[in-house]
Amino acid sequence: VSSPRRAALGLLPFIRMVTLSEPRSVRLLFLLLSAFEFVQSVRHVVSPETLLSSEEAAKFFPGTLVKSLDSESMRRVFAVVYATYLATLGSVRVAFALAPPSWPLWSATLVAHIVESGFWWALELEDGAVEASTRSSPDCRKRARKLQLFLLAPPSKKVLLAGPPVLVAVLLMSLPRYLRGAPLFGKVGVGSQ
């Protein structure tokens, strides 16, 4: 068996796990993630000077943004904007987890996580910390740069760079079961299994 085919076969257990899992488990995952988002949102509003200090901010955000957070007033403004982003993302996840399954809700959750992926990758690419050294086509250089950025990123950034795309994959693979699924709590509704 060739190497790419072996790698694809290695993904089959993960794909089966997501597509065959109860919709409740996927929705529970999103409910737990929303709790994390809400806690982080409150923490940023309550103590922006601690969470957005130069050392802490450098773990997640590009250097140009960290430099702009040197003043107390800029840290407070950014903390409110970032807390709003986190609360919005948490709200989308709560709605997905607790509301009856629907195509518009699933679509909105998917779009929110695609945008979140773009947000974190754009920040990482903007930082420009690593240059890919390859002599091939510009497209290949872009792909190599993204891979190199991911591989050389600190663990805290790897979670932000890999997490949202994984959630997008989970959403895509769980769609058929989600639309037929039961609510997270309570009895099975109309149109559910």
JSON list of C-alpha atoms in Angstrom, two decimals:
[
{"chain": "A", "resi": 1, "resn": "VAL", "atom": "CA", "xyz": [0.00, 0.00, 0.00]},
{"chain": "A", "resi": 2, "resn": "SER", "atom": "CA", "xyz": [1.43, 3.39, -1.00]},
{"chain": "A", "resi": 3, "resn": "SER", "atom": "CA", "xyz": [2.27, 6.02, 1.59]},
{"chain": "A", "resi": 4, "resn": "PRO", "atom": "CA", "xyz": [-0.52, 8.52, 0.68]},
{"chain": "A", "resi": 5, "resn": "ARG", "atom": "CA", "xyz": [-3.06, 5.71, 0.57]},
{"chain": "A", "resi": 6, "resn": "ARG", "atom": "CA", "xyz": [-1.85, 4.40, 3.94]},
{"chain": "A", "resi": 7, "resn": "ALA", "atom": "CA", "xyz": [-2.17, 7.90, 5.39]},
{"chain": "A", "resi": 8, "resn": "ALA", "atom": "CA", "xyz": [-5.73, 8.18, 4.03]},
{"chain": "A", "resi": 9, "resn": "LEU", "atom": "CA", "xyz": [-6.58, 4.79, 5.49]},
{"chain": "A", "resi": 10, "resn": "GLY", "atom": "CA", "xyz": [-5.25, 5.98, 8.84]},
{"chain": "A", "resi": 11, "resn": "LEU", "atom": "CA", "xyz": [-7.87, 8.75, 8.84]},
{"chain": "A", "resi": 12, "resn": "LEU", "atom": "CA", "xyz": [-10.76, 6.32, 8.34]},
{"chain": "A", "resi": 13, "resn": "PRO", "atom": "CA", "xyz": [-11.23, 5.53, 12.06]},
{"chain": "A", "resi": 14, "resn": "PHE", "atom": "CA", "xyz": [-11.44, 9.27, 12.82]},
{"chain": "A", "resi": 15, "resn": "ILE", "atom": "CA", "xyz": [-13.91, 9.85, 9.98]},
{"chain": "A", "resi": 16, "resn": "ARG", "atom": "CA", "xyz": [-16.06, 6.90, 11.09]},
{"chain": "A", "resi": 17, "resn": "MET", "atom": "CA", "xyz": [-15.97, 8.11, 14.69]},
{"chain": "A", "resi": 18, "resn": "VAL", "atom": "CA", "xyz": [-17.30, 11.56, 13.75]},
{"chain": "A", "resi": 19, "resn": "THR", "atom": "CA", "xyz": [-19.86, 10.47, 11.16]},
{"chain": "A", "resi": 20, "resn": "LEU", "atom": "CA", "xyz": [-21.20, 7.58, 13.18]},
{"chain": "A", "resi": 21, "resn": "SER", "atom": "CA", "xyz": [-21.13, 9.29, 16.55]},
{"chain": "A", "resi": 22, "resn": "GLU", "atom": "CA", "xyz": [-24.26, 10.45, 18.24]},
{"chain": "A", "resi": 23, "resn": "PRO", "atom": "CA", "xyz": [-25.09, 14.04, 17.32]},
{"chain": "A", "resi": 24, "resn": "ARG", "atom": "CA", "xyz": [-25.20, 14.65, 21.05]},
{"chain": "A", "resi": 25, "resn": "SER", "atom": "CA", "xyz": [-21.45, 14.09, 21.40]},
{"chain": "A", "resi": 26, "resn": "VAL", "atom": "CA", "xyz": [-20.61, 16.66, 18.70]},
{"chain": "A", "resi": 27, "resn": "ARG", "atom": "CA", "xyz": [-23.06, 19.12, 20.23]},
{"chain": "A", "resi": 28, "resn": "LEU", "atom": "CA", "xyz": [-21.64, 18.47, 23.71]},
{"chain": "A", "resi": 29, "resn": "LEU", "atom": "CA", "xyz": [-18.16, 19.26, 22.37]},
{"chain": "A", "resi": 30, "resn": "PHE", "atom": "CA", "xyz": [-19.44, 22.62, 21.12]},
{"chain": "A", "resi": 31, "resn": "LEU", "atom": "CA", "xyz": [-21.18, 23.30, 24.44]},
{"chain": "A", "resi": 32, "resn": "LEU", "atom": "CA", "xyz": [-17.93, 22.67, 26.34]},
{"chain": "A", "resi": 33, "resn": "LEU", "atom": "CA", "xyz": [-15.99, 24.88, 23.93]},
{"chain": "A", "resi": 34, "resn": "SER", "atom": "CA", "xyz": [-18.55, 27.66, 24.38]},
{"chain": "A", "resi": 35, "resn": "ALA", "atom": "CA", "xyz": [-18.04, 27.56, 28.15]},
{"chain": "A", "resi": 36, "resn": "PHE", "atom": "CA", "xyz": [-14.31, 28.04, 27.55]},
{"chain": "A", "resi": 37, "resn": "GLU", "atom": "CA", "xyz": [-14.99, 31.01, 25.23]},
{"chain": "A", "resi": 38, "resn": "PHE", "atom": "CA", "xyz": [-17.25, 32.68, 27.81]},
{"chain": "A", "resi": 39, "resn": "VAL", "atom": "CA", "xyz": [-14.69, 32.23, 30.61]},
{"chain": "A", "resi": 40, "resn": "GLN", "atom": "CA", "xyz": [-11.94, 33.70, 28.41]},
{"chain": "A", "resi": 41, "resn": "SER", "atom": "CA", "xyz": [-14.20, 36.60, 27.43]},
{"chain": "A", "resi": 42, "resn": "VAL", "atom": "CA", "xyz": [-14.86, 37.50, 31.07]},
{"chain": "A", "resi": 43, "resn": "ARG", "atom": "CA", "xyz": [-11.17, 37.14, 31.94]},
{"chain": "A", "resi": 44, "resn": "HIS", "atom": "CA", "xyz": [-10.19, 39.61, 29.19]},
{"chain": "A", "resi": 45, "resn": "VAL", "atom": "CA", "xyz": [-12.69, 42.20, 30.40]},
{"chain": "A", "resi": 46, "resn": "VAL", "atom": "CA", "xyz": [-11.87, 41.78, 34.09]},
{"chain": "A", "resi": 47, "resn": "SER", "atom": "CA", "xyz": [-8.07, 41.87, 33.85]},
{"chain": "A", "resi": 48, "resn": "PRO", "atom": "CA", "xyz": [-6.86, 43.13, 30.45]},
{"chain": "A", "resi": 49, "resn": "GLU", "atom": "CA", "xyz": [-3.57, 44.36, 31.91]},
{"chain": "A", "resi": 50, "resn": "THR", "atom": "CA", "xyz": [-2.60, 40.83, 32.97]},
{"chain": "A", "resi": 51, "resn": "LEU", "atom": "CA", "xyz": [-3.89, 38.85, 29.99]},
{"chain": "A", "resi": 52, "resn": "LEU", "atom": "CA", "xyz": [-2.71, 41.35, 27.41]},
{"chain": "A", "resi": 53, "resn": "SER", "atom": "CA", "xyz": [0.72, 42.05, 28.89]},
{"chain": "A", "resi": 54, "resn": "SER", "atom": "CA", "xyz": [3.51, 41.92, 26.32]},
{"chain": "A", "resi": 55, "resn": "GLU", "atom": "CA", "xyz": [4.56, 38.41, 27.37]},
{"chain": "A", "resi": 56, "resn": "GLU", "atom": "CA", "xyz": [1.03, 36.94, 27.31]},
{"chain": "A", "resi": 57, "resn": "ALA", "atom": "CA", "xyz": [-0.08, 38.71, 24.12]},
{"chain": "A", "resi": 58, "resn": "ALA", "atom": "CA", "xyz": [3.06, 37.54, 22.29]},
{"chain": "A", "resi": 59, "resn": "LYS", "atom": "CA", "xyz": [1.92, 33.93, 22.80]},
{"chain": "A", "resi": 60, "resn": "PHE", "atom": "CA", "xyz": [-1.12, 34.47, 20.56]},
{"chain": "A", "resi": 61, "resn": "PHE", "atom": "CA", "xyz": [-0.83, 37.66, 18.53]},
{"chain": "A", "resi": 62, "resn": "PRO", "atom": "CA", "xyz": [1.67, 39.01, 15.96]},
{"chain": "A", "resi": 63, "resn": "GLY", "atom": "CA", "xyz": [4.47, 41.32, 17.06]},
{"chain": "A", "resi": 64, "resn": "THR", "atom": "CA", "xyz": [3.01, 44.41, 15.38]},
{"chain": "A", "resi": 65, "resn": "LEU", "atom": "CA", "xyz": [-0.20, 44.01, 17.38]},
{"chain": "A", "resi": 66, "resn": "VAL", "atom": "CA", "xyz": [1.67, 43.36, 20.62]},
{"chain": "A", "resi": 67, "resn": "LYS", "atom": "CA", "xyz": [3.68, 46.57, 20.12]},
{"chain": "A", "resi": 68, "resn": "SER", "atom": "CA", "xyz": [0.46, 48.55, 19.69]},
{"chain": "A", "resi": 69, "resn": "LEU", "atom": "CA", "xyz": [-0.78, 47.23, 23.05]},
{"chain": "A", "resi": 70, "resn": "ASP", "atom": "CA", "xyz": [1.94, 49.04, 25.01]},
{"chain": "A", "resi": 71, "resn": "SER", "atom": "CA", "xyz": [-0.45, 51.69, 26.31]},
{"chain": "A", "resi": 72, "resn": "GLU", "atom": "CA", "xyz": [-3.02, 50.93, 29.00]},
{"chain": "A", "resi": 73, "resn": "SER", "atom": "CA", "xyz": [-5.87, 52.46, 26.99]},
{"chain": "A", "resi": 74, "resn": "MET", "atom": "CA", "xyz": [-5.09, 50.36, 23.90]},
{"chain": "A", "resi": 75, "resn": "ARG", "atom": "CA", "xyz": [-5.01, 47.18, 26.01]},
{"chain": "A", "resi": 76, "resn": "ARG", "atom": "CA", "xyz": [-8.43, 48.01, 27.44]},
{"chain": "A", "resi": 77, "resn": "VAL", "atom": "CA", "xyz": [-9.94, 48.76, 24.01]},
{"chain": "A", "resi": 78, "resn": "PHE", "atom": "CA", "xyz": [-8.47, 45.61, 22.49]},
{"chain": "A", "resi": 79, "resn": "ALA", "atom": "CA", "xyz": [-9.65, 43.56, 25.49]},
{"chain": "A", "resi": 80, "resn": "VAL", "atom": "CA", "xyz": [-13.25, 44.68, 24.92]},
{"chain": "A", "resi": 81, "resn": "VAL", "atom": "CA", "xyz": [-13.07, 43.97, 21.17]},
{"chain": "A", "resi": 82, "resn": "TYR", "atom": "CA", "xyz": [-11.45, 40.57, 21.71]},
{"chain": "A", "resi": 83, "resn": "ALA", "atom": "CA", "xyz": [-13.90, 39.70, 24.51]},
{"chain": "A", "resi": 84, "resn": "THR", "atom": "CA", "xyz": [-16.77, 40.55, 22.16]},
{"chain": "A", "resi": 85, "resn": "TYR", "atom": "CA", "xyz": [-15.28, 38.23, 19.52]},
{"chain": "A", "resi": 86, "resn": "LEU", "atom": "CA", "xyz": [-14.96, 35.42, 22.09]},
{"chain": "A", "resi": 87, "resn": "ALA", "atom": "CA", "xyz": [-18.50, 35.95, 23.43]},
{"chain": "A", "resi": 88, "resn": "THR", "atom": "CA", "xyz": [-19.92, 35.92, 19.89]},
{"chain": "A", "resi": 89, "resn": "LEU", "atom": "CA", "xyz": [-18.09, 32.70, 19.05]},
{"chain": "A", "resi": 90, "resn": "GLY", "atom": "CA", "xyz": [-19.28, 31.19, 22.34]},
{"chain": "A", "resi": 91, "resn": "SER", "atom": "CA", "xyz": [-22.87, 32.22, 21.56]},
{"chain": "A", "resi": 92, "resn": "VAL", "atom": "CA", "xyz": [-22.74, 30.55, 18.14]},
{"chain": "A", "resi": 93, "resn": "ARG", "atom": "CA", "xyz": [-21.45, 27.38, 19.80]},
{"chain": "A", "resi": 94, "resn": "VAL", "atom": "CA", "xyz": [-24.15, 27.45, 22.50]},
{"chain": "A", "resi": 95, "resn": "ALA", "atom": "CA", "xyz": [-26.85, 27.89, 19.87]},
{"chain": "A", "resi": 96, "resn": "PHE", "atom": "CA", "xyz": [-25.47, 24.97, 17.87]},
{"chain": "A", "resi": 97, "resn": "ALA", "atom": "CA", "xyz": [-25.33, 22.79, 20.99]},
{"chain": "A", "resi": 98, "resn": "LEU", "atom": "CA", "xyz": [-28.72, 23.61, 22.52]},
{"chain": "A", "resi": 99, "resn": "ALA", "atom": "CA", "xyz": [-31.09, 24.67, 19.73]},
{"chain": "A", "resi": 100, "resn": "PRO", "atom": "CA", "xyz": [-33.03, 22.13, 17.68]},
{"chain": "A", "resi": 101, "resn": "PRO", "atom": "CA", "xyz": [-30.98, 20.97, 14.68]},
{"chain": "A", "resi": 102, "resn": "SER", "atom": "CA", "xyz": [-31.50, 23.08, 11.57]},
{"chain": "A", "resi": 103, "resn": "TRP", "atom": "CA", "xyz": [-29.74, 23.72, 8.30]},
{"chain": "A", "resi": 104, "resn": "PRO", "atom": "CA", "xyz": [-29.39, 27.53, 8.86]},
{"chain": "A", "resi": 105, "resn": "LEU", "atom": "CA", "xyz": [-27.89, 27.02, 12.33]},
{"chain": "A", "resi": 106, "resn": "TRP", "atom": "CA", "xyz": [-25.43, 24.41, 11.07]},
{"chain": "A", "resi": 107, "resn": "SER", "atom": "CA", "xyz": [-24.47, 26.73, 8.18]},
{"chain": "A", "resi": 108, "resn": "ALA", "atom": "CA", "xyz": [-23.94, 29.71, 10.51]},
{"chain": "A", "resi": 109, "resn": "THR", "atom": "CA", "xyz": [-21.79, 27.59, 12.81]},
{"chain": "A", "resi": 110, "resn": "LEU", "atom": "CA", "xyz": [-19.73, 26.35, 9.86]},
{"chain": "A", "resi": 111, "resn": "VAL", "atom": "CA", "xyz": [-19.19, 29.88, 8.53]},
{"chain": "A", "resi": 112, "resn": "ALA", "atom": "CA", "xyz": [-18.22, 31.16, 12.00]},
{"chain": "A", "resi": 113, "resn": "HIS", "atom": "CA", "xyz": [-15.55, 28.47, 12.29]},
{"chain": "A", "resi": 114, "resn": "ILE", "atom": "CA", "xyz": [-14.25, 29.05, 8.76]},
{"chain": "A", "resi": 115, "resn": "VAL", "atom": "CA", "xyz": [-13.91, 32.75, 9.61]},
{"chain": "A", "resi": 116, "resn": "GLU", "atom": "CA", "xyz": [-12.21, 31.86, 12.91]},
{"chain": "A", "resi": 117, "resn": "SER", "atom": "CA", "xyz": [-9.72, 29.70, 11.00]},
{"chain": "A", "resi": 118, "resn": "GLY", "atom": "CA", "xyz": [-9.04, 32.58, 8.64]},
{"chain": "A", "resi": 119, "resn": "PHE", "atom": "CA", "xyz": [-8.62, 35.00, 11.54]},
{"chain": "A", "resi": 120, "resn": "TRP", "atom": "CA", "xyz": [-5.92, 32.95, 13.29]},
{"chain": "A", "resi": 121, "resn": "TRP", "atom": "CA", "xyz": [-4.10, 32.03, 10.07]},
{"chain": "A", "resi": 122, "resn": "ALA", "atom": "CA", "xyz": [-4.16, 35.65, 8.84]},
{"chain": "A", "resi": 123, "resn": "LEU", "atom": "CA", "xyz": [-2.64, 36.78, 12.13]},
{"chain": "A", "resi": 124, "resn": "GLU", "atom": "CA", "xyz": [0.06, 34.14, 11.91]},
{"chain": "A", "resi": 125, "resn": "LEU", "atom": "CA", "xyz": [0.87, 34.90, 8.27]},
{"chain": "A", "resi": 126, "resn": "GLU", "atom": "CA", "xyz": [0.90, 38.64, 9.01]},
{"chain": "A", "resi": 127, "resn": "ASP", "atom": "CA", "xyz": [3.50, 38.11, 11.69]},
{"chain": "A", "resi": 128, "resn": "GLY", "atom": "CA", "xyz": [5.99, 37.07, 9.02]},
{"chain": "A", "resi": 129, "resn": "ALA", "atom": "CA", "xyz": [8.19, 35.28, 11.55]},
{"chain": "A", "resi": 130, "resn": "VAL", "atom": "CA", "xyz": [9.28, 32.54, 9.17]},
{"chain": "A", "resi": 131, "resn": "GLU", "atom": "CA", "xyz": [10.20, 32.64, 5.49]},
{"chain": "A", "resi": 132, "resn": "ALA", "atom": "CA", "xyz": [9.80, 29.47, 3.46]},
{"chain": "A", "resi": 133, "resn": "SER", "atom": "CA", "xyz": [12.88, 28.77, 1.39]},
{"chain": "A", "resi": 134, "resn": "THR", "atom": "CA", "xyz": [11.75, 26.85, -1.66]},
{"chain": "A", "resi": 135, "resn": "ARG", "atom": "CA", "xyz": [12.52, 27.32, -5.33]},
{"chain": "A", "resi": 136, "resn": "SER", "atom": "CA", "xyz": [9.24, 26.04, -6.71]},
{"chain": "A", "resi": 137, "resn": "SER", "atom": "CA", "xyz": [6.12, 27.85, -7.85]},
{"chain": "A", "resi": 138, "resn": "PRO", "atom": "CA", "xyz": [4.59, 30.70, -5.78]},
{"chain": "A", "resi": 139, "resn": "ASP", "atom": "CA", "xyz": [1.64, 28.45, -4.82]},
{"chain": "A", "resi": 140, "resn": "CYS", "atom": "CA", "xyz": [4.00, 25.82, -3.50]},
{"chain": "A", "resi": 141, "resn": "ARG", "atom": "CA", "xyz": [5.93, 28.48, -1.56]},
{"chain": "A", "resi": 142, "resn": "LYS", "atom": "CA", "xyz": [2.69, 29.68, 0.04]},
{"chain": "A", "resi": 143, "resn": "ARG", "atom": "CA", "xyz": [1.75, 26.14, 1.07]},
{"chain": "A", "resi": 144, "resn": "ALA", "atom": "CA", "xyz": [5.26, 25.44, 2.34]},
{"chain": "A", "resi": 145, "resn": "ARG", "atom": "CA", "xyz": [5.22, 28.71, 4.31]},
{"chain": "A", "resi": 146, "resn": "LYS", "atom": "CA", "xyz": [1.91, 27.79, 5.98]},
{"chain": "A", "resi": 147, "resn": "LEU", "atom": "CA", "xyz": [3.21, 24.35, 6.90]},
{"chain": "A", "resi": 148, "resn": "GLN", "atom": "CA", "xyz": [6.47, 25.81, 8.18]},
{"chain": "A", "resi": 149, "resn": "LEU", "atom": "CA", "xyz": [4.61, 28.45, 10.21]},
{"chain": "A", "resi": 150, "resn": "PHE", "atom": "CA", "xyz": [2.48, 25.72, 11.77]},
{"chain": "A", "resi": 151, "resn": "LEU", "atom": "CA", "xyz": [5.39, 23.40, 12.53]},
{"chain": "A", "resi": 152, "resn": "LEU", "atom": "CA", "xyz": [7.53, 26.15, 14.07]},
{"chain": "A", "resi": 153, "resn": "ALA", "atom": "CA", "xyz": [4.69, 27.80, 16.00]},
{"chain": "A", "resi": 154, "resn": "PRO", "atom": "CA", "xyz": [4.71, 27.53, 19.79]},
{"chain": "A", "resi": 155, "resn": "PRO", "atom": "CA", "xyz": [2.19, 25.04, 21.25]},
{"chain": "A", "resi": 156, "resn": "SER", "atom": "CA", "xyz": [-0.28, 27.78, 22.22]},
{"chain": "A", "resi": 157, "resn": "LYS", "atom": "CA", "xyz": [-0.46, 28.95, 18.60]},
{"chain": "A", "resi": 158, "resn": "LYS", "atom": "CA", "xyz": [-0.66, 25.41, 17.21]},
{"chain": "A", "resi": 159, "resn": "VAL", "atom": "CA", "xyz": [-3.93, 24.93, 19.07]},
{"chain": "A", "resi": 160, "resn": "LEU", "atom": "CA", "xyz": [-5.31, 28.15, 17.55]},
{"chain": "A", "resi": 161, "resn": "LEU", "atom": "CA", "xyz": [-4.09, 27.26, 14.06]},
{"chain": "A", "resi": 162, "resn": "ALA", "atom": "CA", "xyz": [-5.26, 23.62, 14.06]},
{"chain": "A", "resi": 163, "resn": "GLY", "atom": "CA", "xyz": [-8.35, 23.74, 16.29]},
{"chain": "A", "resi": 164, "resn": "PRO", "atom": "CA", "xyz": [-10.77, 25.72, 14.11]},
{"chain": "A", "resi": 165, "resn": "PRO", "atom": "CA", "xyz": [-10.00, 23.74, 10.91]},
{"chain": "A", "resi": 166, "resn": "VAL", "atom": "CA", "xyz": [-10.54, 20.51, 12.86]},
{"chain": "A", "resi": 167, "resn": "LEU", "atom": "CA", "xyz": [-13.91, 21.85, 14.07]},
{"chain": "A", "resi": 168, "resn": "VAL", "atom": "CA", "xyz": [-14.81, 22.69, 10.45]},
{"chain": "A", "resi": 169, "resn": "ALA", "atom": "CA", "xyz": [-13.99, 19.09, 9.50]},
{"chain": "A", "resi": 170, "resn": "VAL", "atom": "CA", "xyz": [-16.07, 17.77, 12.41]},
{"chain": "A", "resi": 171, "resn": "LEU", "atom": "CA", "xyz": [-19.00, 19.94, 11.36]},
{"chain": "A", "resi": 172, "resn": "LEU", "atom": "CA", "xyz": [-18.78, 18.77, 7.74]},
{"chain": "A", "resi": 173, "resn": "MET", "atom": "CA", "xyz": [-18.53, 15.10, 8.66]},
{"chain": "A", "resi": 174, "resn": "SER", "atom": "CA", "xyz": [-21.31, 15.24, 11.22]},
{"chain": "A", "resi": 175, "resn": "LEU", "atom": "CA", "xyz": [-23.87, 17.09, 9.05]},
{"chain": "A", "resi": 176, "resn": "PRO", "atom": "CA", "xyz": [-26.08, 14.13, 8.06]},
{"chain": "A", "resi": 177, "resn": "ARG", "atom": "CA", "xyz": [-26.34, 12.83, 11.62]},
{"chain": "A", "resi": 178, "resn": "TYR", "atom": "CA", "xyz": [-26.73, 16.32, 13.08]},
{"chain": "A", "resi": 179, "resn": "LEU", "atom": "CA", "xyz": [-29.74, 17.19, 10.94]},
{"chain": "A", "resi": 180, "resn": "ARG", "atom": "CA", "xyz": [-31.44, 13.94, 11.97]},
{"chain": "A", "resi": 181, "resn": "GLY", "atom": "CA", "xyz": [-30.17, 14.11, 15.55]},
{"chain": "A", "resi": 182, "resn": "ALA", "atom": "CA", "xyz": [-31.81, 14.45, 18.91]},
{"chain": "A", "resi": 183, "resn": "PRO", "atom": "CA", "xyz": [-31.58, 17.56, 21.07]},
{"chain": "A", "resi": 184, "resn": "LEU", "atom": "CA", "xyz": [-28.73, 17.65, 23.57]},
{"chain": "A", "resi": 185, "resn": "PHE", "atom": "CA", "xyz": [-31.13, 17.50, 26.52]},
{"chain": "A", "resi": 186, "resn": "GLY", "atom": "CA", "xyz": [-34.68, 16.23, 26.62]},
{"chain": "A", "resi": 187, "resn": "LYS", "atom": "CA", "xyz": [-36.79, 14.09, 24.34]},
{"chain": "A", "resi": 188, "resn": "VAL", "atom": "CA", "xyz": [-36.35, 13.49, 20.66]},
{"chain": "A", "resi": 189, "resn": "GLY", "atom": "CA", "xyz": [-38.19, 16.12, 18.66]},
{"chain": "A", "resi": 190, "resn": "VAL", "atom": "CA", "xyz": [-40.18, 15.94, 15.45]},
{"chain": "A", "resi": 191, "resn": "GLY", "atom": "CA", "xyz": [-38.00, 14.92, 12.51]},
{"chain": "A", "resi": 192, "resn": "SER", "atom": "CA", "xyz": [-35.39, 13.36, 14.80]},
{"chain": "A", "resi": 193, "resn": "GLN", "atom": "CA", "xyz": [-34.33, 9.76, 15.05]}
]
